[in-house]
Amino acid sequence: MTKSKMSQQHKSLLQGRRDLLKLAAALPLAGGLSACASTTASDKSATAAATSTPKPSAVRKPIVVSTWEHGMPANAAAWQVLAAGGSALDAVEQGVRVPEADPAVRTVGYGGYPDASGEVTLDACIMDHQLNCGSVAGLKRIKHPISVARAVMEKTPHVMLVGEGALTFAKAQGFVEENLLTEQSKQDWLVWREQGKAKSQINLENHDTIGMLALDSDGHLAGACTTSGAAYKLPGRVGDSPLIGAGLYVDQDVGAATATGLGELMIKTVGCHLVVELMRQGLNPQQACQRAVERIAAKIPNAAEAQVGFLALSVSGEVGAYCLHGGFNYAVQDASGATLTDAIHLLPGVVV
Ligand code: ASP
């Protein structure tokens, strides 16, 4: 992505945030949300819809789905693995390594926005069809946190390593330390600091984590989620993305879910586990994602000031996504080709 495109995008992000804050201010939260949500399914009607929705006759596999537009090239890499008969686990790892290495993707891996102190710290997790999972949080100077997360899963008795311990482990596994702060990210951080915004900035401008879910030819599910987290976050802040259940969950009996947006909201609701459990109760992926967003909007004060989006894939290859504000899109790839789709949203207005 060119610098001018980036800065144009940045301006529109800022504008989007301003519009949204106006919108949020105009909404008496409980009443406003329930008014907007009144067009969406209630608990009863969603369940009724779920039971009346015809089940697909055949399993759609292999298939891979990812959050955001940068999910397109990520899916393409994952598809190479899946189309060759590879595992969902290999596919999601290879897939999300694409944005991790791309400095133009400012919310994942190399080139990601730093924390308030100017340090890029990365969070990631990975999960397979047997509840095996691995995770790293606050990992510095390693370009591919997803592969470190996989090593935690496969080579330790633990699920999660953080900070210095994660870095020490990564180096012991042969991962090479490198600078992750690009000149562009450094300049943006300096501007942010000079503007005196010395507070944790978790808002609508920095919510483009990649979450990827795949179903392979053997019918096995896996998922991966990786991010640089909220731009200019307080050093030490961990979002939902490396937390199993919050930013990612996979259950082979049902399906898988991943999330993007303000991680604190997904942590408070254990959002991805919620989506999977709703699918277990009979909702399809779309309905389950919608219900989880509605839960967040109804229960968390000021949720409207943030974005959240869920993406889910059932064990039969059905896909669903839903977000709080318009602007969240997701990428799907299977044998019929690749698509990018805008997710349906709960509140009026679009945040780019
Ligand atoms: N969920 C991420 C976090 O809170 C942000 C994102 O989606 O980019 O760290």
XYZ file of C-alpha atoms in Angstrom, residues 29-345:
317
model
C -26.925 3.888 25.271
C -29.410 1.384 26.621
C -32.404 2.843 24.786
C -30.452 3.619 21.626
C -28.997 0.195 21.368
C -32.206 -1.566 22.098
C -33.976 0.593 19.506
C -31.374 -0.330 16.890
C -31.344 -3.889 18.015
C -35.106 -4.151 17.813
C -34.834 -5.093 14.153
C -32.539 -7.976 15.103
C -33.537 -11.347 16.406
C -34.499 -11.811 20.006
C -33.288 -14.902 21.808
C -36.486 -16.762 20.967
C -36.800 -15.691 17.376
C -33.137 -16.416 16.629
C -33.542 -19.915 18.002
C -36.685 -20.395 15.967
C -34.880 -19.147 12.871
C -32.029 -21.527 13.588
C -34.283 -24.511 13.772
C -36.139 -23.510 10.610
C -32.945 -22.843 8.618
C -32.319 -25.774 6.305
C -28.981 -27.453 6.940
C -26.666 -27.623 3.944
C -26.843 -31.012 2.328
C -23.099 -31.390 1.837
C -20.085 -30.289 3.791
C -18.349 -27.344 2.127
C -14.667 -28.284 2.376
C -11.936 -27.402 2.160
C -12.597 -23.755 2.962
C -10.748 -20.904 4.658
C -12.132 -17.628 6.016
C -10.367 -14.571 7.419
C -11.129 -11.189 8.889
C -10.620 -8.033 6.825
C -9.340 -7.364 3.342
C -5.839 -8.492 4.189
C -7.516 -11.861 4.666
C -7.578 -12.182 0.857
C -3.831 -12.755 0.316
C -3.693 -14.630 3.607
C -6.459 -16.959 2.429
C -4.651 -17.445 -0.879
C -1.598 -18.748 1.001
C -3.759 -20.951 3.209
C -5.594 -22.235 0.152
C -2.378 -23.524 -1.371
C -2.007 -25.765 1.668
C -5.661 -26.851 1.695
C -5.891 -27.459 -2.053
C -2.860 -29.738 -1.839
C -4.653 -31.797 0.815
C -2.763 -30.185 3.717
C -4.093 -29.744 7.223
C -6.218 -26.876 8.466
C -3.573 -26.245 11.112
C -0.793 -25.807 8.548
C -3.110 -23.712 6.400
C -3.973 -21.181 9.103
C -0.366 -20.842 10.190
C 0.883 -20.299 6.650
C -2.026 -17.997 5.887
C -1.617 -15.511 8.702
C 2.134 -15.365 8.221
C 1.369 -13.295 5.091
C 0.040 -10.184 6.892
C 2.509 -10.767 9.732
C 5.326 -10.171 7.234
C 3.632 -7.324 5.352
C 4.622 -3.852 6.651
C 1.621 -2.316 4.874
C -0.694 -4.149 7.282
C -0.365 -1.821 10.236
C -2.235 -3.931 12.760
C -0.423 -7.255 12.466
C 3.205 -8.309 12.859
C 6.076 -6.418 11.210
C 5.117 -2.764 10.714
C 2.287 -2.954 13.259
C 1.494 0.056 15.426
C 3.668 0.137 18.553
C 2.559 0.539 22.137
C 2.667 3.902 23.940
C 6.394 3.503 24.572
C 7.150 2.954 20.886
C 7.690 -0.807 21.139
C 5.893 -3.213 18.792
C 4.494 -6.074 20.881
C 2.614 -8.926 19.297
C -0.156 -11.287 20.439
C -1.159 -14.516 18.686
C -2.799 -17.862 19.212
C -3.525 -21.036 17.280
C -5.892 -23.936 17.931
C -6.583 -27.295 16.289
C -9.499 -29.735 16.105
C -8.487 -31.556 19.288
C -8.454 -28.528 21.611
C -4.677 -28.313 21.324
C -3.720 -24.666 21.474
C -0.776 -22.353 21.909
C -0.448 -18.654 22.500
C 1.987 -15.800 22.999
C 1.335 -12.303 24.319
C 3.484 -9.197 24.484
C 6.089 -10.814 22.250
C 8.739 -8.380 21.018
C 11.125 -8.517 18.062
C 9.840 -11.729 16.476
C 8.122 -11.336 13.120
C 5.954 -14.460 13.213
C 4.263 -14.784 16.600
C 1.824 -17.336 15.136
C 4.668 -19.784 14.582
C 5.917 -19.208 18.114
C 2.371 -19.883 19.356
C 2.378 -23.136 17.411
C 5.706 -24.067 18.968
C 4.257 -23.365 22.432
C 1.405 -25.721 21.546
C 3.583 -28.488 20.170
C 6.757 -28.264 22.211
C 5.719 -27.271 25.715
C 3.187 -28.568 28.224
C 1.753 -25.028 28.395
C -0.780 -23.025 26.438
C 0.505 -19.486 26.824
C 3.840 -17.705 27.194
C 4.170 -13.953 27.665
C 6.745 -11.181 27.387
C 10.351 -12.016 28.135
C 9.583 -15.695 28.666
C 7.963 -15.908 25.248
C 10.946 -14.186 23.645
C 13.444 -16.454 25.394
C 11.467 -19.490 24.268
C 11.231 -18.196 20.694
C 14.978 -17.631 20.498
C 15.639 -21.087 21.923
C 13.427 -22.457 19.136
C 15.562 -20.700 16.516
C 13.367 -17.663 15.813
C 15.484 -14.666 14.890
C 15.155 -11.336 16.696
C 14.591 -8.351 14.447
C 13.356 -4.780 14.544
C 9.596 -4.692 13.907
C 9.158 -0.904 14.043
C 9.135 0.407 10.484
C 10.005 4.024 9.729
C 6.333 4.697 8.927
C 5.147 3.295 12.262
C 7.840 5.225 14.098
C 6.841 8.501 12.434
C 3.165 7.924 13.222
C 4.022 7.115 16.827
C 6.116 10.316 17.143
C 3.206 12.372 15.809
C 0.817 10.671 18.224
C 3.169 11.375 21.120
C 3.691 15.008 20.141
C -0.044 15.511 19.975
C -0.110 14.701 23.650
C -2.425 11.725 23.298
C -0.611 10.032 26.119
C -3.335 7.574 26.918
C -4.188 4.103 25.836
C -5.819 4.460 22.450
C -8.350 1.745 21.910
C -10.846 2.906 19.387
C -12.093 2.500 15.880
C -8.856 3.250 14.120
C -6.930 0.146 14.930
C -9.021 -2.937 14.822
C -7.679 -5.017 11.994
C -6.434 -8.181 13.640
C -6.349 -11.153 11.339
C -8.355 -14.109 12.542
C -8.427 -17.121 10.220
C -10.493 -20.315 10.364
C -10.085 -23.332 8.089
C -11.776 -26.652 7.420
C -9.574 -29.137 5.570
C -10.389 -32.046 3.257
C -10.347 -34.427 6.222
C -13.042 -32.287 7.846
C -10.735 -30.979 10.554
C -11.063 -27.414 11.810
C -8.290 -25.079 12.970
C -7.913 -21.385 13.682
C -5.266 -18.708 14.107
C -5.381 -15.140 15.325
C -2.511 -12.631 15.287
C -2.200 -8.902 15.954
C -0.081 -6.015 17.127
C -3.086 -5.108 19.276
C -4.509 -1.689 19.928
C -2.299 1.124 18.636
C -0.384 2.955 21.382
C -1.784 0.621 24.029
C -0.403 0.830 27.540
C 2.769 -1.254 27.669
C 1.793 -4.670 28.962
C -1.782 -4.508 27.697
C -3.016 -7.820 26.303
C -6.112 -7.935 24.134
C -8.389 -10.784 23.171
C -6.375 -12.065 20.242
C -4.021 -14.406 22.128
C -6.698 -15.526 24.589
C -8.286 -18.859 23.778
C -12.041 -18.345 24.023
C -11.915 -14.570 23.615
C -10.191 -14.003 20.237
C -10.368 -17.559 18.913
C -12.086 -20.828 19.679
C -12.332 -24.133 17.844
C -14.514 -27.101 18.739
C -14.580 -29.918 16.236
C -18.086 -30.971 17.305
C -19.514 -27.601 16.324
C -17.319 -25.068 14.578
C -14.871 -22.243 15.114
C -14.972 -18.499 15.695
C -12.556 -15.599 15.692
C -12.902 -11.926 16.521
C -11.646 -8.468 15.739
C -12.234 -5.113 17.363
C -11.865 -3.814 20.880
C -10.402 -6.826 22.637
C -11.580 -5.840 26.077
C -15.168 -6.427 24.957
C -14.398 -9.919 23.681
C -12.530 -10.735 26.895
C -15.459 -9.605 29.057
C -17.846 -11.876 27.167
C -15.407 -14.677 26.212
C -16.771 -13.813 22.799
C -15.503 -16.591 20.536
C -16.350 -19.323 23.004
C -19.788 -17.746 23.239
C -20.210 -17.885 19.459
C -19.216 -21.562 19.369
C -21.531 -22.427 22.249
C -24.400 -20.630 20.528
C -23.709 -22.752 17.453
C -23.787 -25.832 19.678
C -27.266 -24.749 20.784
C -28.430 -24.819 17.172
C -27.769 -21.370 15.765
C -25.991 -21.179 12.453
C -22.697 -19.222 12.308
C -24.390 -16.027 11.157
C -26.990 -16.104 13.908
C -24.401 -17.009 16.535
C -22.164 -14.078 15.578
C -25.161 -11.756 15.652
C -26.237 -12.947 19.091
C -22.744 -12.431 20.497
C -22.597 -8.860 19.165
C -26.047 -8.183 20.594
C -24.874 -9.508 23.959
C -21.927 -7.116 23.947
C -24.063 -4.160 22.891
C -26.701 -4.880 25.515
C -24.446 -5.594 28.474
C -21.405 -3.361 28.112
C -21.819 0.375 28.678
C -20.325 2.487 25.891
C -19.841 -0.523 23.659
C -21.075 1.698 20.821
C -17.836 3.677 20.989
C -15.913 0.662 19.770
C -16.045 -1.839 16.958
C -16.375 -5.579 17.402
C -16.782 -8.214 14.743
C -17.080 -11.990 14.821
C -16.445 -14.491 12.048
C -17.500 -18.119 12.375
C -17.207 -21.348 10.401
C -19.238 -24.448 11.190
C -17.930 -27.976 10.949
C -20.040 -28.353 7.823
C -18.459 -25.307 6.174
C -21.190 -22.712 6.760
C -19.818 -19.194 7.198
C -21.241 -16.298 9.194
C -20.095 -12.890 10.368
C -21.593 -9.963 12.216
C -20.300 -6.691 13.638
C -21.377 -3.778 15.784
C -20.733 -1.044 13.212
C -20.601 -1.365 9.466
C -17.126 -1.484 7.980
C -15.973 -4.960 8.950
C -15.441 -7.293 6.026
C -14.255 -10.851 5.712
C -12.587 -12.989 3.082
C -13.676 -16.493 2.052
C -11.868 -18.918 -0.208
C -12.901 -22.369 -1.356
C -12.842 -24.354 -4.594
C -15.338 -21.944 -6.155
C -13.021 -18.942 -5.697
C -12.279 -16.034 -3.377
C -14.717 -13.417 -2.108
C -14.665 -10.378 0.172
C -17.971 -9.597 1.894
C -19.178 -6.791 4.135
C -20.487 -8.195 7.384
C -23.993 -7.268 8.504
C -23.962 -4.804 11.385
